[in-house]
GROMACS .gro file of C-alpha atoms in nm:
model
  157
    1MET     CA    1   2.613   1.560  -2.962
    2ALA     CA    2   2.462   1.212  -2.937
    3GLN     CA    3   2.159   1.138  -3.150
    4ARG     CA    4   1.855   0.996  -2.981
    5SER     CA    5   1.689   0.707  -3.156
    6PRO     CA    6   1.313   0.731  -3.225
    7ARG     CA    7   1.263   0.463  -2.959
    8ASN     CA    8   1.444   0.671  -2.695
    9THR     CA    9   1.252   0.983  -2.796
   10MET     CA   10   0.925   0.795  -2.757
   11LEU     CA   11   1.026   0.673  -2.411
   12HIS     CA   12   1.140   1.017  -2.301
   13ASP     CA   13   0.811   1.178  -2.402
   14SER     CA   14   0.594   0.896  -2.267
   15PRO     CA   15   0.341   0.965  -1.991
   16TYR     CA   16   0.343   0.598  -1.881
   17ALA     CA   17   0.567   0.645  -1.577
   18ARG     CA   18   0.344   0.926  -1.449
   19MET     CA   19   0.030   0.725  -1.520
   20ALA     CA   20   0.182   0.430  -1.331
   21ILE     CA   21   0.260   0.661  -1.038
   22ALA     CA   22  -0.099   0.786  -1.039
   23ILE     CA   23  -0.240   0.431  -1.042
   24MET     CA   24  -0.004   0.308  -0.768
   25SER     CA   25  -0.079   0.620  -0.562
   26LEU     CA   26  -0.452   0.557  -0.595
   27LEU     CA   27  -0.402   0.196  -0.480
   28GLY     CA   28  -0.191   0.319  -0.188
   29LEU     CA   29  -0.458   0.576  -0.103
   30LEU     CA   30  -0.723   0.304  -0.095
   31ASP     CA   31  -0.497   0.086   0.123
   32ALA     CA   32  -0.429   0.369   0.369
   33ALA     CA   33  -0.794   0.481   0.364
   34TYR     CA   34  -0.905   0.130   0.459
   35LEU     CA   35  -0.661   0.119   0.751
   36SER     CA   36  -0.763   0.472   0.854
   37LEU     CA   37  -1.132   0.380   0.847
   38GLU     CA   38  -1.071   0.074   1.064
   39ARG     CA   39  -0.872   0.289   1.304
   40LEU     CA   40  -1.144   0.555   1.322
   41THR     CA   41  -1.427   0.306   1.374
   42GLY     CA   42  -1.233   0.071   1.600
   43GLY     CA   43  -1.293  -0.212   1.355
   44GLN     CA   44  -1.072  -0.514   1.315
   45VAL     CA   45  -0.837  -0.508   1.016
   46ALA     CA   46  -0.896  -0.802   0.782
   47CYS     CA   47  -0.564  -0.973   0.717
   48PRO     CA   48  -0.585  -1.180   0.395
   49VAL     CA   49  -0.243  -1.341   0.449
   50GLY     CA   50  -0.086  -1.424   0.782
   51GLY     CA   51  -0.243  -1.270   1.085
   52GLY     CA   52  -0.019  -0.987   1.192
   53CYS     CA   53  -0.233  -0.696   1.077
   54GLU     CA   54  -0.403  -0.642   1.412
   55VAL     CA   55  -0.075  -0.682   1.601
   56VAL     CA   56   0.092  -0.417   1.385
   57GLN     CA   57  -0.210  -0.182   1.386
   58ASN     CA   58  -0.241  -0.201   1.765
   59SER     CA   59   0.130  -0.159   1.836
   60ALA     CA   60   0.285   0.159   1.969
   61TYR     CA   61   0.450   0.195   1.626
   62ALA     CA   62   0.115   0.249   1.453
   63LEU     CA   63   0.166   0.613   1.553
   64PHE     CA   64   0.443   0.831   1.414
   65MET     CA   65   0.504   1.141   1.624
   66GLY     CA   66   0.152   1.102   1.764
   67VAL     CA   67  -0.019   1.069   1.425
   68PRO     CA   68  -0.158   0.736   1.305
   69VAL     CA   69   0.064   0.600   1.027
   70ALA     CA   70  -0.247   0.523   0.819
   71TYR     CA   71  -0.343   0.894   0.820
   72ILE     CA   72   0.008   0.984   0.707
   73GLY     CA   73  -0.036   0.731   0.429
   74VAL     CA   74  -0.362   0.893   0.316
   75ALA     CA   75  -0.195   1.235   0.302
   76GLY     CA   76   0.117   1.104   0.130
   77TYR     CA   77  -0.061   0.900  -0.135
   78ALA     CA   78  -0.308   1.184  -0.200
   79ALA     CA   79  -0.016   1.423  -0.255
   80LEU     CA   80   0.155   1.174  -0.487
   81LEU     CA   81  -0.167   1.120  -0.682
   82LEU     CA   82  -0.224   1.495  -0.719
   83VAL     CA   83   0.132   1.565  -0.837
   84ALA     CA   84   0.128   1.267  -1.075
   85LEU     CA   85  -0.199   1.386  -1.231
   86LEU     CA   86  -0.074   1.744  -1.259
   87SER     CA   87   0.248   1.622  -1.421
   88LEU     CA   88   0.050   1.465  -1.706
   89ASN     CA   89  -0.022   1.817  -1.835
   90LEU     CA   90   0.233   2.043  -1.668
   91GLU     CA   91   0.609   2.039  -1.618
   92ARG     CA   92   0.618   2.307  -1.348
   93VAL     CA   93   0.390   2.452  -1.084
   94ALA     CA   94   0.492   2.774  -0.909
   95GLY     CA   95   0.840   2.736  -1.055
   96LEU     CA   96   0.884   2.386  -0.913
   97ALA     CA   97   0.962   2.103  -1.153
   98LEU     CA   98   0.700   1.834  -1.097
   99ALA     CA   99   0.950   1.561  -1.192
  100ASP     CA  100   1.168   1.677  -0.900
  101LEU     CA  101   0.870   1.683  -0.665
  102LEU     CA  102   0.753   1.337  -0.773
  103LEU     CA  103   1.100   1.196  -0.715
  104ALA     CA  104   1.131   1.363  -0.373
  105LEU     CA  105   0.789   1.235  -0.263
  106GLY     CA  106   0.868   0.889  -0.401
  107VAL     CA  107   1.197   0.870  -0.213
  108VAL     CA  108   1.033   0.985   0.112
  109ALA     CA  109   0.757   0.726   0.068
  110LEU     CA  110   1.011   0.451   0.000
  111LEU     CA  111   1.228   0.542   0.299
  112PHE     CA  112   0.924   0.558   0.528
  113GLY     CA  113   0.807   0.220   0.392
  114ILE     CA  114   1.150   0.068   0.459
  115TYR     CA  115   1.144   0.208   0.814
  116LEU     CA  116   0.797   0.066   0.878
  117SER     CA  117   0.895  -0.271   0.729
  118TYR     CA  118   1.198  -0.283   0.958
  119LEU     CA  119   0.974  -0.213   1.258
  120GLN     CA  120   0.738  -0.495   1.161
  121VAL     CA  121   1.014  -0.753   1.121
  122ALA     CA  122   1.271  -0.652   1.382
  123VAL     CA  123   1.071  -0.480   1.655
  124ILE     CA  124   0.703  -0.579   1.644
  125GLY     CA  125   0.761  -0.932   1.521
  126ALA     CA  126   0.450  -0.937   1.301
  127ILE     CA  127   0.383  -0.865   0.935
  128CYS     CA  128   0.081  -0.668   0.816
  129PHE     CA  129  -0.038  -0.763   0.465
  130TRP     CA  130  -0.163  -0.409   0.394
  131CYS     CA  131   0.169  -0.261   0.505
  132VAL     CA  132   0.360  -0.495   0.273
  133VAL     CA  133   0.133  -0.389  -0.014
  134ALA     CA  134   0.204  -0.023   0.071
  135ALA     CA  135   0.580  -0.084   0.085
  136LEU     CA  136   0.574  -0.254  -0.256
  137LEU     CA  137   0.370   0.034  -0.398
  138ASP     CA  138   0.625   0.277  -0.250
  139LEU     CA  139   0.903   0.091  -0.430
  140GLY     CA  140   0.712   0.099  -0.759
  141ILE     CA  141   0.630   0.467  -0.720
  142CYS     CA  142   0.991   0.554  -0.644
  143LEU     CA  143   1.122   0.357  -0.944
  144ALA     CA  144   0.865   0.512  -1.180
  145ALA     CA  145   0.940   0.860  -1.043
  146LEU     CA  146   1.311   0.800  -1.098
  147ALA     CA  147   1.246   0.689  -1.457
  148HIS     CA  148   1.037   1.001  -1.521
  149TRP     CA  149   1.294   1.227  -1.355
  150ARG     CA  150   1.577   1.079  -1.564
  151ALA     CA  151   1.372   1.119  -1.882
  152GLN     CA  152   1.306   1.484  -1.796
  153ARG     CA  153   1.674   1.546  -1.727
  154SER     CA  154   1.781   1.394  -2.060
  155GLN     CA  155   1.547   1.610  -2.269
  156PRO     CA  156   1.691   1.924  -2.428
  157HIS     CA  157   1.532   2.238  -2.283
   0.00000   0.00000   0.00000
């Protein structure tokens, strides 16, 4: 049996990946909430870089199966935030390993972000700053969830 060094043990037991997921999920939630609020009020989305935010937000692709993508983002980031916070104190809820759930949600978020990024570049022809921020957060969340999942898998049970 391989010995784990104290450094590896510290990394395996570290809550930092889950804390990072919680922080990135909160940022994603704020991003999606802003876009949702602008959609609800009919306001114009401020685009700090470029100018494609309004084009993307007013495109037919701003809806996914009839639901505004921003609303899906609010739900997704809220779920990620909740699971990340729960995972700081619990390993399982209702028999479900939270590391598995975090990874599954992270992968879904990343794949959805890739799909939306493809639509912006290849179909809509405009880039939304807030969407790029969300896609980068999705990547970070997925990588942190993978790190946490791998750490959980390597621990003796």
